[in-house]
Coordinates of C-alpha atoms in Angstrom, one line a residue:
M1 CA -35.2 40.4 36.9
S2 CA -37.6 41.7 34.2
P3 CA -41.2 40.3 33.4
Y4 CA -39.9 39.2 29.6
I5 CA -36.7 37.2 31.0
I6 CA -39.3 35.8 33.7
L7 CA -41.8 34.8 30.9
L8 CA -39.1 33.3 28.8
C9 CA -37.8 31.3 32.0
L10 CA -41.3 30.0 32.5
I11 CA -41.7 29.1 28.8
L12 CA -38.4 27.3 28.6
F13 CA -39.2 25.1 31.7
I14 CA -42.7 24.4 30.3
I15 CA -40.9 22.9 27.3
H16 CA -38.6 21.0 29.0
A17 CA -40.5 19.7 31.8
N18 CA -43.0 18.5 29.6
P19 CA -42.7 14.6 29.0
S20 CA -44.2 14.5 26.2
M21 CA -41.9 16.8 24.3
G22 CA -38.8 15.2 25.9
A23 CA -37.3 11.7 26.1
Q24 CA -40.0 8.9 25.5
I25 CA -40.4 6.7 28.5
N26 CA -39.4 3.1 26.8
E27 CA -39.4 0.2 29.2
T28 CA -38.9 -3.7 29.0
T29 CA -41.3 -5.6 31.6
I30 CA -39.4 -7.8 33.9
P31 CA -42.1 -10.3 35.3
Q32 CA -42.3 -11.6 38.6
G33 CA -39.6 -15.0 39.0
S34 CA -37.2 -12.9 36.6
E35 CA -33.7 -13.5 38.0
I36 CA -30.1 -12.3 36.9
N37 CA -26.8 -13.4 38.7
T38 CA -22.9 -12.6 38.7
D39 CA -22.5 -16.0 36.7
G40 CA -24.9 -15.2 34.2
P41 CA -26.3 -12.3 33.1
Q42 CA -25.6 -9.7 35.2
S43 CA -28.0 -6.9 34.5
W44 CA -31.0 -6.2 33.1
V45 CA -30.7 -3.2 30.3
S46 CA -33.4 -0.4 29.1
P47 CA -35.1 -0.8 25.9
S48 CA -32.2 1.7 24.1
G49 CA -29.6 0.0 26.0
R50 CA -28.3 3.0 27.5
F51 CA -28.8 2.5 31.2
A52 CA -28.6 -1.0 33.2
F53 CA -29.5 -2.3 36.5
G54 CA -27.8 -5.1 38.1
F55 CA -24.5 -6.1 39.6
Y56 CA -21.3 -4.4 38.8
P57 CA -17.4 -5.0 40.3
E58 CA -16.5 -3.1 43.0
G59 CA -13.5 -3.7 45.2
E60 CA -13.4 -7.8 45.8
G61 CA -16.7 -8.2 45.0
F62 CA -20.2 -6.9 43.6
S63 CA -22.6 -4.0 44.3
I64 CA -26.0 -3.6 43.2
G65 CA -26.8 -0.2 40.8
V66 CA -28.2 1.3 38.3
W67 CA -25.5 3.0 35.6
L68 CA -25.6 4.7 32.2
V69 CA -23.6 2.2 29.7
T70 CA -20.7 4.4 27.8
D71 CA -18.4 1.4 27.1
P72 CA -15.8 0.7 28.2
S73 CA -16.5 2.6 31.2
R74 CA -19.6 3.2 33.1
F75 CA -21.3 6.0 34.8
I76 CA -22.8 4.8 38.1
M77 CA -26.0 6.6 38.7
W78 CA -27.5 4.7 41.8
T79 CA -26.1 2.0 44.5
A80 CA -28.0 -0.2 46.8
F81 CA -26.7 -0.9 50.3
R82 CA -24.0 1.8 49.9
N83 CA -22.7 1.6 53.1
D84 CA -22.5 -1.9 53.2
P85 CA -19.5 -4.1 52.2
P86 CA -19.6 -5.5 48.3
V87 CA -21.6 -8.5 47.9
P88 CA -19.6 -11.7 47.3
G89 CA -21.7 -12.6 44.2
G90 CA -25.5 -14.4 44.1
S91 CA -28.3 -13.2 42.4
I92 CA -31.3 -10.6 41.9
L93 CA -34.5 -11.8 41.9
L94 CA -38.3 -10.3 41.8
T95 CA -39.7 -13.1 44.0
A96 CA -43.2 -14.7 43.7
G97 CA -44.0 -12.7 46.7
G98 CA -43.4 -9.4 45.0
S99 CA -40.2 -8.4 46.5
L100 CA -36.8 -7.4 45.0
Q101 CA -34.1 -9.0 46.6
W102 CA -30.3 -10.0 46.5
I103 CA -30.1 -13.7 47.2
P104 CA -26.7 -14.9 48.4
P105 CA -24.2 -17.7 46.8
N106 CA -24.4 -19.9 49.7
Q107 CA -25.7 -19.9 52.9
G108 CA -22.9 -18.2 54.6
F109 CA -24.6 -14.8 53.9
Q110 CA -28.2 -13.5 54.7
G111 CA -30.2 -12.3 51.8
K112 CA -30.8 -8.6 51.5
V113 CA -34.3 -7.2 50.1
I114 CA -33.5 -4.1 47.8
S115 CA -36.7 -2.7 47.5
A116 CA -38.8 -0.8 50.2
A117 CA -42.0 -1.0 48.5
P118 CA -45.5 -1.2 50.8
T119 CA -47.1 -3.4 48.6
S120 CA -45.9 -6.7 46.4
A121 CA -44.6 -5.9 43.2
T122 CA -46.0 -7.9 40.0
S123 CA -43.4 -6.7 37.5
A124 CA -40.5 -4.5 37.4
A125 CA -38.5 -2.3 34.9
I126 CA -35.5 -0.5 33.9
L127 CA -36.4 2.5 31.8
D128 CA -34.8 4.6 29.4
T129 CA -34.6 7.6 31.9
G130 CA -32.2 5.6 34.2
N131 CA -35.3 4.8 36.7
F132 CA -35.6 1.2 38.1
V133 CA -39.3 0.8 39.4
L134 CA -41.3 -1.7 40.7
Y135 CA -45.3 -2.0 39.7
D136 CA -48.4 -3.3 41.4
A137 CA -51.2 -4.9 40.0
K138 CA -52.4 -1.8 38.4
K139 CA -49.4 -0.8 36.7
Q140 CA -48.6 1.9 39.4
V141 CA -45.2 2.8 40.7
I142 CA -44.9 1.4 44.2
W143 CA -41.3 1.9 44.4
S144 CA -38.1 3.6 42.2
T145 CA -34.5 4.2 42.5
F146 CA -35.5 8.0 41.5
G147 CA -37.2 7.8 45.1
S148 CA -34.0 7.3 46.9
P149 CA -30.8 9.2 45.1
T150 CA -27.4 8.5 46.1
D151 CA -25.0 11.2 44.8
T152 CA -26.6 11.7 41.4
L153 CA -30.0 13.0 39.8
L154 CA -31.5 12.3 36.1
P155 CA -33.4 14.0 33.7
G156 CA -36.9 13.7 35.3
Q157 CA -35.9 13.3 39.0
N158 CA -36.4 15.6 42.1
L159 CA -34.6 16.4 45.0
P160 CA -37.7 17.6 47.3
P161 CA -37.2 20.0 50.5
G162 CA -35.5 18.5 52.9
N163 CA -33.6 15.9 50.7
Q164 CA -30.0 15.6 50.0
L165 CA -27.3 14.2 47.7
F166 CA -24.2 12.7 49.7
S167 CA -21.0 12.1 47.2
S168 CA -19.0 8.7 47.0
V169 CA -15.8 8.2 48.7
S170 CA -14.1 8.0 45.1
N171 CA -15.0 6.9 41.7
T172 CA -14.6 3.2 42.7
N173 CA -16.2 3.1 46.2
H174 CA -19.6 4.4 46.1
A175 CA -20.0 4.6 49.9
T176 CA -21.1 7.8 51.6
G177 CA -18.3 10.4 51.1
K178 CA -17.2 13.7 52.7
Y179 CA -19.7 16.0 51.0
R180 CA -23.5 16.5 50.9
L181 CA -25.8 18.5 48.8
S182 CA -28.7 19.8 51.1
N183 CA -32.0 21.2 49.8
Q184 CA -32.9 23.1 53.0
P185 CA -36.4 23.5 54.3
D186 CA -35.9 27.2 53.8
G187 CA -35.4 27.2 50.4
N188 CA -31.8 27.5 50.1
L189 CA -29.7 24.8 48.1
V190 CA -26.5 24.6 50.1
M191 CA -23.3 22.3 49.8
Y192 CA -21.5 21.4 53.2
P193 CA -18.6 18.7 54.3
I194 CA -20.6 15.8 55.9
G195 CA -20.9 16.3 59.7
A196 CA -21.2 20.3 59.2
I197 CA -24.4 21.8 59.9
D198 CA -23.1 25.4 60.8
P199 CA -24.1 28.1 58.3
D200 CA -19.8 28.9 58.6
S201 CA -19.4 25.3 57.0
A202 CA -21.2 25.9 53.7
Y203 CA -19.1 26.6 50.2
W204 CA -21.8 27.1 47.9
N205 CA -25.6 27.8 47.6
T206 CA -28.1 29.3 45.5
G207 CA -29.0 32.0 47.7
T208 CA -32.6 31.3 47.8
Y209 CA -33.7 31.3 51.3
A210 CA -35.1 34.4 51.4
Q211 CA -37.9 33.6 48.4
N212 CA -40.2 32.1 51.2
F213 CA -40.7 29.1 48.7
L214 CA -40.3 25.4 49.1
L215 CA -38.2 25.0 46.2
T216 CA -37.4 21.4 44.3
L217 CA -34.4 20.9 42.5
T218 CA -34.8 19.2 39.0
L219 CA -32.9 18.4 35.7
D220 CA -35.1 18.2 32.6
P221 CA -34.5 15.7 29.8
N222 CA -32.5 18.5 27.8
G223 CA -30.0 19.1 30.7
T224 CA -31.5 22.2 32.0
L225 CA -31.3 22.6 35.8
W226 CA -34.1 24.3 37.8
L227 CA -35.2 25.2 41.1
F228 CA -39.0 25.5 41.6
D229 CA -41.9 25.7 43.7
R230 CA -45.0 23.4 43.0
N231 CA -47.5 25.4 44.5
S232 CA -46.7 28.6 42.3
P233 CA -45.2 30.0 39.1
Y234 CA -41.9 30.6 40.7
R235 CA -38.8 29.3 38.9
M236 CA -35.3 30.1 38.9
M237 CA -32.8 28.7 36.2
L238 CA -29.4 27.4 37.5
F239 CA -27.9 26.4 34.3
L240 CA -29.0 26.1 30.6
T241 CA -27.1 23.8 28.2
N242 CA -26.1 24.7 24.4
Q243 CA -27.2 21.3 23.5
S244 CA -30.8 22.1 24.7
L245 CA -31.3 24.9 22.0
S246 CA -29.2 23.1 19.2
A247 CA -29.8 19.2 19.2
S248 CA -28.3 17.3 16.4
P249 CA -30.2 14.4 14.2
D250 CA -27.5 12.5 14.3
S251 CA -26.7 11.9 17.9
E252 CA -28.5 12.0 21.0
S253 CA -27.6 13.3 24.7
Y254 CA -28.0 12.0 28.0
Y255 CA -27.3 14.3 31.2
H256 CA -26.8 13.7 34.8
L257 CA -25.8 16.1 37.8
A258 CA -23.6 14.5 40.5
L259 CA -22.0 15.6 43.5
D260 CA -18.4 14.0 42.9
A261 CA -16.1 12.6 45.4
D262 CA -14.1 16.0 45.5
G263 CA -17.3 18.0 46.7
I264 CA -17.8 19.6 43.2
L265 CA -21.6 19.6 41.7
R266 CA -21.5 18.7 38.0
L267 CA -23.5 19.1 35.4
Y268 CA -22.3 16.0 32.7
S269 CA -23.4 15.3 29.0
H270 CA -22.8 12.1 27.3
V271 CA -23.3 12.3 23.2
F272 CA -24.0 9.3 21.7
F273 CA -23.5 8.9 17.8
K274 CA -26.2 7.2 15.6
Q275 CA -23.6 6.1 13.1
G276 CA -21.6 4.4 16.1
G277 CA -18.2 5.2 17.7
A278 CA -17.2 6.0 21.0
P279 CA -19.7 8.4 23.4
K280 CA -18.5 11.7 24.2
T281 CA -18.6 12.8 28.0
K282 CA -18.3 16.4 29.0
V283 CA -18.7 18.4 31.9
E284 CA -21.5 21.2 30.9
W285 CA -21.5 23.0 34.4
L286 CA -19.8 22.7 37.9
V287 CA -20.1 24.7 41.2
P288 CA -17.4 25.6 42.7
P289 CA -15.3 26.7 39.6
S290 CA -12.7 24.5 38.5
N291 CA -9.9 27.1 39.3
D292 CA -11.1 27.6 42.8
R293 CA -11.3 23.9 44.4
C294 CA -9.7 24.7 47.4
S295 CA -13.3 26.8 48.2
V296 CA -14.4 23.3 49.0
K297 CA -14.3 22.9 52.6
G298 CA -13.0 19.8 53.9
V299 CA -10.7 19.0 51.0
C300 CA -7.7 19.3 54.1
G301 CA -8.3 18.4 57.3
P302 CA -8.0 20.3 60.3
N303 CA -5.3 22.5 61.0
S304 CA -3.8 22.1 57.4
F305 CA -4.8 24.4 54.3
C306 CA -5.4 24.1 50.8
Q307 CA -3.6 24.9 47.7
V308 CA -3.7 24.4 43.9
T309 CA -1.0 23.2 42.5
S310 CA 0.4 23.9 38.9
S311 CA -1.4 20.8 37.4
G312 CA -4.4 22.0 39.0
E313 CA -4.7 19.2 41.6
T314 CA -5.4 20.0 45.5
S315 CA -2.4 19.8 48.2
C316 CA -2.6 19.9 51.7
S317 CA 0.1 21.8 54.1
C318 CA 0.4 21.7 57.9
L319 CA 0.7 25.0 59.8
P320 CA 4.3 25.2 61.5
G321 CA 4.8 23.4 64.3
F322 CA 2.3 20.5 63.3
E323 CA 2.4 17.2 61.4
F324 CA 0.0 15.2 59.1
L325 CA -1.9 12.8 61.1
S326 CA -1.1 9.8 58.5
A327 CA 1.8 10.3 56.3
N328 CA 0.1 8.4 53.9
Q329 CA -3.2 10.6 53.8
S330 CA -2.4 14.1 53.8
T331 CA -6.3 15.3 53.4
Q332 CA -6.9 13.5 57.2
G333 CA -5.4 16.9 58.9
C334 CA -2.5 18.0 61.2
W335 CA -1.8 17.6 65.1
R336 CA 0.6 19.6 67.0
A337 CA 4.0 17.9 66.9
Q338 CA 4.9 19.4 70.3
T339 CA 2.5 21.0 73.0
G340 CA 3.5 23.2 75.9
G341 CA 0.1 23.3 77.7
C342 CA -0.7 26.0 79.9
T343 CA 2.7 26.1 81.9
G344 CA 4.4 29.0 79.3
N345 CA 8.3 27.8 78.8
S346 CA 9.6 25.1 80.6
S347 CA 12.8 23.6 81.3
N348 CA 14.3 20.0 82.0
G349 CA 17.7 20.0 82.8
D350 CA 19.7 21.5 79.9
I351 CA 16.8 21.9 77.8
G352 CA 14.1 24.2 77.9
L353 CA 10.9 24.0 76.1
V354 CA 10.2 27.6 74.2
A355 CA 7.4 29.1 72.5
T356 CA 7.9 31.2 69.2
M357 CA 5.4 33.0 66.9
V358 CA 5.6 31.9 63.6
T359 CA 4.0 34.0 60.7
V360 CA 1.9 32.5 58.1
K361 CA 0.6 34.9 55.5
N362 CA -1.6 34.6 52.5
T363 CA -4.3 31.9 53.9
S364 CA -8.1 32.1 54.7
W365 CA -9.8 30.3 57.6
S366 CA -12.8 29.8 59.1
D367 CA -12.5 32.4 62.3
R368 CA -13.2 30.3 65.7
S369 CA -12.1 33.4 68.0
Y370 CA -12.8 33.4 71.6
N371 CA -11.4 36.8 72.4
V372 CA -11.1 39.8 70.2
P373 CA -8.9 43.0 72.0
P374 CA -10.9 45.7 72.5
Q375 CA -8.6 47.9 70.7
S376 CA -6.3 47.2 67.7
P377 CA -2.7 46.1 68.7
T378 CA 0.2 46.2 66.6
I379 CA 1.8 43.3 65.4
E380 CA 4.3 43.0 68.1
E381 CA 1.4 43.3 70.6
C382 CA -0.8 40.9 69.3
K383 CA 2.1 38.5 69.3
A384 CA 2.8 39.0 73.0
I385 CA -0.8 39.3 73.8
C386 CA -1.3 35.3 72.4
M387 CA 2.0 34.3 74.1
S388 CA 0.8 35.4 77.3
D389 CA -2.6 33.4 77.2
C390 CA -2.0 29.5 77.5
A391 CA -5.2 28.9 75.9
C392 CA -4.5 31.3 72.8
E393 CA -2.7 28.6 70.2
I394 CA -3.2 31.7 67.0
A395 CA -3.7 35.1 66.5
M396 CA -5.4 36.1 63.4
F397 CA -4.1 39.8 62.5
D398 CA -5.5 42.4 61.6
S399 CA -8.1 42.2 64.5
C400 CA -5.6 40.0 66.6
S401 CA -8.7 37.4 67.1
K402 CA -7.2 34.7 69.4
Q403 CA -8.0 31.4 68.1
M404 CA -8.9 27.8 69.4
L405 CA -7.7 24.6 67.8
P406 CA -8.5 23.1 65.7
M407 CA -8.3 25.4 62.8
R408 CA -11.0 24.6 59.9
Y409 CA -11.2 25.3 56.2
G410 CA -8.1 26.8 55.6
K411 CA -6.6 27.6 51.9
R412 CA -3.8 29.5 50.1
V413 CA -4.8 33.1 49.1
P414 CA -2.9 34.8 47.3
G415 CA -3.0 38.5 48.3
S416 CA -4.9 37.8 51.4
N417 CA -5.0 40.6 54.2
T418 CA -5.3 38.0 56.8
T419 CA -1.6 37.0 58.9
L420 CA -1.8 33.9 61.0
F421 CA 0.9 33.9 64.0
V422 CA 1.0 30.4 65.0
K423 CA 2.4 29.3 68.7
V424 CA 5.1 26.8 68.1
Y425 CA 6.8 24.9 70.8
S426 CA 10.3 23.4 70.4
Y427 CA 13.0 22.2 72.9
E428 CA 16.2 24.5 73.0
P429 CA 19.4 24.4 74.8
K430 CA 20.1 26.7 77.6
G431 CA 22.6 29.3 77.6
P432 CA 24.4 31.1 75.0
I433 CA 24.3 28.3 72.0
R434 CA 21.3 28.6 70.4
R435 CA 20.3 26.0 67.2
T436 CA 19.7 27.1 64.1
A437 CA 16.1 26.8 62.8
S438 CA 16.6 23.8 60.3
A439 CA 18.6 22.0 62.9
T440 CA 15.8 22.4 65.3
S441 CA 13.6 21.0 63.2
T442 CA 15.3 18.2 62.1
A443 CA 15.8 17.3 66.0
M444 CA 11.9 17.5 66.2
L445 CA 11.2 15.2 63.3
T446 CA 14.0 12.6 64.2
S447 CA 12.2 12.4 67.9
G448 CA 9.1 12.1 66.5
A449 CA 10.0 9.4 64.1
A450 CA 11.5 7.5 67.1
L451 CA 8.4 7.7 69.0
A452 CA 6.3 6.7 66.5
M453 CA 7.7 3.3 67.0
L454 CA 6.4 2.8 70.2
S455 CA 3.5 5.1 69.8
L456 CA 0.6 4.3 72.3
V457 CA -3.1 4.9 71.6
V458 CA -5.5 5.9 74.0
L459 CA -8.4 3.7 73.7
L460 CA -11.9 5.9 73.4
S461 CA -14.6 3.5 74.0
M462 CA -17.9 3.9 75.8
S463 CA -16.2 2.6 79.2
V464 CA -13.1 4.9 78.8
L465 CA -15.5 8.0 78.3
L466 CA -17.5 7.4 81.6
C467 CA -17.5 9.6 84.4
K468 CA -19.2 7.4 87.1
R469 CA -21.8 9.8 88.6
Q470 CA -24.5 7.9 86.0
P471 CA -25.3 4.6 85.4
F472 CA -24.2 4.8 81.6
F473 CA -22.7 6.9 79.1
R474 CA -21.4 10.1 81.1
Y475 CA -18.7 12.3 80.0
T476 CA -18.0 16.1 80.9
R477 CA -18.6 18.6 77.8
A478 CA -18.2 21.8 77.2
P479 CA -21.6 23.9 78.3
Q480 CA -24.2 25.1 76.0
Q481 CA -23.2 22.2 73.2
Q482 CA -26.4 22.1 71.4
E483 CA -27.6 18.5 70.8
T484 CA -28.8 17.6 66.9
E485 CA -31.0 14.7 65.6
F486 CA -29.0 11.8 65.1
D487 CA -28.2 11.2 61.7
E488 CA -26.2 8.2 60.5
E489 CA -25.0 9.7 57.1
S490 CA -24.0 13.3 58.6
I491 CA -21.2 12.0 61.6
G492 CA -18.8 10.9 58.7
I493 CA -18.2 7.5 59.9
R494 CA -19.7 4.0 58.4
P495 CA -22.9 2.3 60.0
Y496 CA -22.8 -1.4 59.6
S497 CA -25.2 -3.9 59.8
F498 CA -25.2 -6.6 62.8
H499 CA -25.1 -9.4 60.3
D500 CA -21.9 -7.8 58.3
L501 CA -20.4 -7.5 61.9
E502 CA -21.5 -10.9 63.1
L503 CA -19.8 -12.0 59.7
S504 CA -16.7 -10.0 60.3
T505 CA -16.2 -11.6 63.6
N506 CA -16.7 -14.9 62.6
G507 CA -19.9 -15.2 65.1
F508 CA -17.9 -13.2 67.4
A509 CA -15.5 -16.1 68.4
E510 CA -12.2 -14.2 69.6
E511 CA -12.9 -12.4 72.5
L512 CA -10.1 -9.8 73.1
G513 CA -11.0 -8.1 76.4
R514 CA -14.4 -7.5 78.8
G515 CA -15.7 -4.7 80.5
A516 CA -18.2 -3.5 82.7
Y517 CA -20.2 -2.5 79.5
G518 CA -19.3 -4.8 77.0
T519 CA -17.0 -7.5 75.2
V520 CA -14.6 -6.7 72.5
F521 CA -13.9 -9.0 69.7
K522 CA -11.3 -9.3 66.5
G523 CA -12.8 -9.1 63.4
V524 CA -11.5 -8.7 59.7
L525 CA -13.1 -6.6 57.2
T526 CA -12.7 -8.5 54.1
N527 CA -14.0 -5.6 51.4
S528 CA -10.7 -3.5 53.0
G529 CA -7.8 -6.2 52.4
N530 CA -8.6 -7.8 55.4
K531 CA -8.0 -5.5 57.5
G532 CA -8.2 -6.2 61.3
I533 CA -10.9 -4.4 63.5
A534 CA -12.0 -4.4 67.3
V535 CA -15.6 -4.6 67.8
K536 CA -17.1 -3.7 71.0
R537 CA -20.4 -5.4 71.8
L538 CA -22.4 -3.1 74.4
E539 CA -24.2 -4.9 76.9
R540 CA -25.9 -2.7 79.2
M541 CA -27.9 0.3 78.4
A542 CA -29.5 2.4 80.7
E543 CA -32.9 4.2 80.2
D544 CA -31.7 6.8 78.4
G545 CA -28.9 5.0 76.7
E546 CA -30.3 5.4 73.0
R547 CA -29.6 9.3 73.3
E548 CA -26.4 8.8 75.2
F549 CA -25.3 6.1 72.9
Q550 CA -25.9 8.8 69.6
R551 CA -24.3 11.3 71.9
E552 CA -21.1 9.2 72.3
V553 CA -20.7 8.2 68.5
R554 CA -21.0 11.6 67.6
A555 CA -18.4 12.9 70.3
I556 CA -15.8 9.9 69.3
A557 CA -16.8 10.3 65.4
R558 CA -15.0 14.0 65.9
T559 CA -11.8 12.8 67.5
H560 CA -8.6 12.9 65.0
H561 CA -5.4 12.4 66.9
R562 CA -2.5 10.1 66.3
N563 CA -2.2 8.9 69.9
L564 CA -6.5 7.9 69.9
V565 CA -7.9 5.0 68.3
R566 CA -9.8 5.6 65.6
L567 CA -13.5 4.7 65.3
L568 CA -14.3 3.3 62.1
G569 CA -17.9 2.5 62.1
F570 CA -21.1 1.4 64.4
C571 CA -24.2 -0.6 64.4
N572 CA -27.5 0.8 65.6
E573 CA -29.7 -1.5 64.7
G574 CA -32.8 -3.0 66.9
A575 CA -31.5 -3.7 70.2
Y576 CA -27.6 -4.4 68.6
R577 CA -25.2 -1.2 69.9
L578 CA -21.6 -2.0 68.4
L579 CA -18.7 0.3 67.9
V580 CA -16.2 -0.8 65.6
Y581 CA -12.6 0.5 66.0
E582 CA -9.0 0.0 64.3
Y583 CA -7.3 -3.2 65.6
M584 CA -4.4 -2.9 67.7
P585 CA -2.3 -5.9 67.2
N586 CA 0.3 -5.4 70.4
G587 CA -2.2 -5.6 73.1
S588 CA -2.6 -3.3 76.1
L589 CA -0.1 -1.6 78.4
A590 CA -1.4 -3.8 81.0
N591 CA -0.2 -7.1 79.0
L592 CA 3.0 -5.1 78.2
L593 CA 3.7 -4.6 82.2
F594 CA 2.1 -7.1 84.0
K595 CA 1.7 -10.1 81.8
H596 CA 4.0 -13.2 83.3
D597 CA 6.0 -13.6 79.7
A598 CA 6.1 -10.1 78.4
T599 CA 9.4 -8.6 78.0
L600 CA 9.2 -5.4 80.5
P601 CA 9.9 -1.9 78.2
S602 CA 13.0 -0.2 79.0
W603 CA 12.6 3.1 81.0
S604 CA 13.2 5.3 78.2
N605 CA 10.4 3.5 76.4
R606 CA 8.5 4.2 79.6
I607 CA 8.8 7.7 79.1
A608 CA 7.8 7.7 75.7
I609 CA 4.6 5.9 76.4
A610 CA 3.6 8.3 79.1
L611 CA 4.4 11.6 76.6
D612 CA 2.1 9.5 74.1
V613 CA -0.7 9.0 76.6
A614 CA -0.2 12.9 77.8
R615 CA -0.5 13.9 74.3
G616 CA -3.7 11.7 73.9
L617 CA -5.3 13.7 77.0
Q618 CA -3.8 17.2 76.1
Y619 CA -6.1 16.8 72.7
L620 CA -8.9 15.8 74.4
H621 CA -9.0 18.2 77.0
E622 CA -7.9 21.4 75.2
E623 CA -7.5 20.7 71.2
I624 CA -10.8 19.1 70.5
E625 CA -13.8 21.0 69.5
V626 CA -16.2 19.9 72.1
P627 CA -13.5 19.0 75.2
I628 CA -13.7 15.5 76.6
I629 CA -12.5 15.0 80.1
H630 CA -11.4 11.1 80.1
C631 CA -12.2 9.3 83.5
D632 CA -11.0 6.0 82.9
I633 CA -7.0 6.0 82.3
K634 CA -5.9 2.7 83.3
P635 CA -3.2 0.4 81.7
E636 CA -6.3 -1.6 79.9
N637 CA -7.2 1.0 78.4
I638 CA -3.6 2.2 76.4
L639 CA -3.3 0.2 73.7
I640 CA 0.1 -0.4 71.4
D641 CA 0.2 0.2 67.7
S642 CA 2.3 -2.0 65.3

């Protein structure tokens, strides 16, 4: 970079970063004892009226946060308790003791402290910068929303080294979503799917890891985005808005940077006209670009690939021989509709299980090869190599690297040189009569639909994963799997407070079952359409139980299969350890077989049950990224869905 460009960038940074040359910081003081509530004034508003702090509607209740007022809509800039259910109402009070609290509407709820200030606050303010602050008696800021960003940066707000932004679930659900923007200690600004830590999972970065600086991300009042080092003159301008060079006297502009729910980082401008009229909102800059939305890794789940439709939206498709985990949520990924294990082609009466290699062209994937032939084979040789290896699920050509499941981060790339050969299993009649491909596919889908009516779900819980060589929390894992520090935000499931689960279960009133290590209770998530849940409260912890609890939650959170109960969340609060599962309304296989008033299933249904259990075990043993050996298969741990 020429010295003139560096000097220009430095001058621009000084101009844009100087508070006296940007937006003036105005405020309205909020003294102790001030209160807002959902039945009266629901927010405190900044002097300009552009920003507000208080209650905003979400779901069937309210969330607490800061937003930019762009009537009739609002842009949420910060959310308190973002992973807790919305509150039913109540008030926000700056108490006489100097604490900012949510006060519940009745005694059935426990209040929450919004601020984590080290000392008592004497006053508060919502500034025209969008920052809500608490002051001590010396008018020093002791807590601010700028200090704990969620998915957004406002002008004057920094993202220091080691800090992250986490996307929201959607525009109407501001719980932690699927993506994160990490300002890494090595100086690189990187975007990942949540839960991923390996460099191959990154889908955008600034490439500043070799600068040997601890860089801070900041947005100035004129909409210019910078990376800078606090201890040196180093500056890197990521984006310069046109408005910053040609401000209009008839309007004023506000900016914010957001990691949106779709994993794209966008810089927004909001132009307000002094003569009135509706404000104009515009996307000034975004990465990755809008024509490459499938480059956001994790848009589609495992074993599926992303493609952009003619309308510009993303669409997910399964690999051949795979079906969506959820027909209503195609982004969750796909599972193998039929598995052949390591026995090769097999037969049963007049029907044989046959494996074929199906070609998929023009796609790109994250390479998870476990073996590459020393010499480059031909296409037919590559297919034969994979067919002869029971562990090979997919061969990626032109190097013929043998792949394991799950396949990750697939996307359609027209003209790509990569060709996949996918091993697909199907039942074929013996002898000279052969079905056509379309007939085989129809038979497989019909069979799958019939089995889904009596689909069984293997319950993965702390007791189920036991291998009873140790007192608690033991399962066999693949060797050399590195443990990482437990991070509630990064494992992709929702943390709950003990109080929330106590309310959801009505004080743990209805017991569903009891095991050696805990009791399962029925509950309801009122903020999710009264969705039924099963809450397992763990009661026995070994000396190293905390580490093992974290390990188990991390392992179970990474399992996604239609024949495994889904882990929805967990509680890791104080001495409490709880797991939240989806609720299976028809109970266990033990009840179905042994309860005195139960109707016994037919033999054909019993076979279907056994096959579904086998599919769940096949996934755990051979298809999951970190294999798990199930050590407690019994009727009590096999649940029947609806």
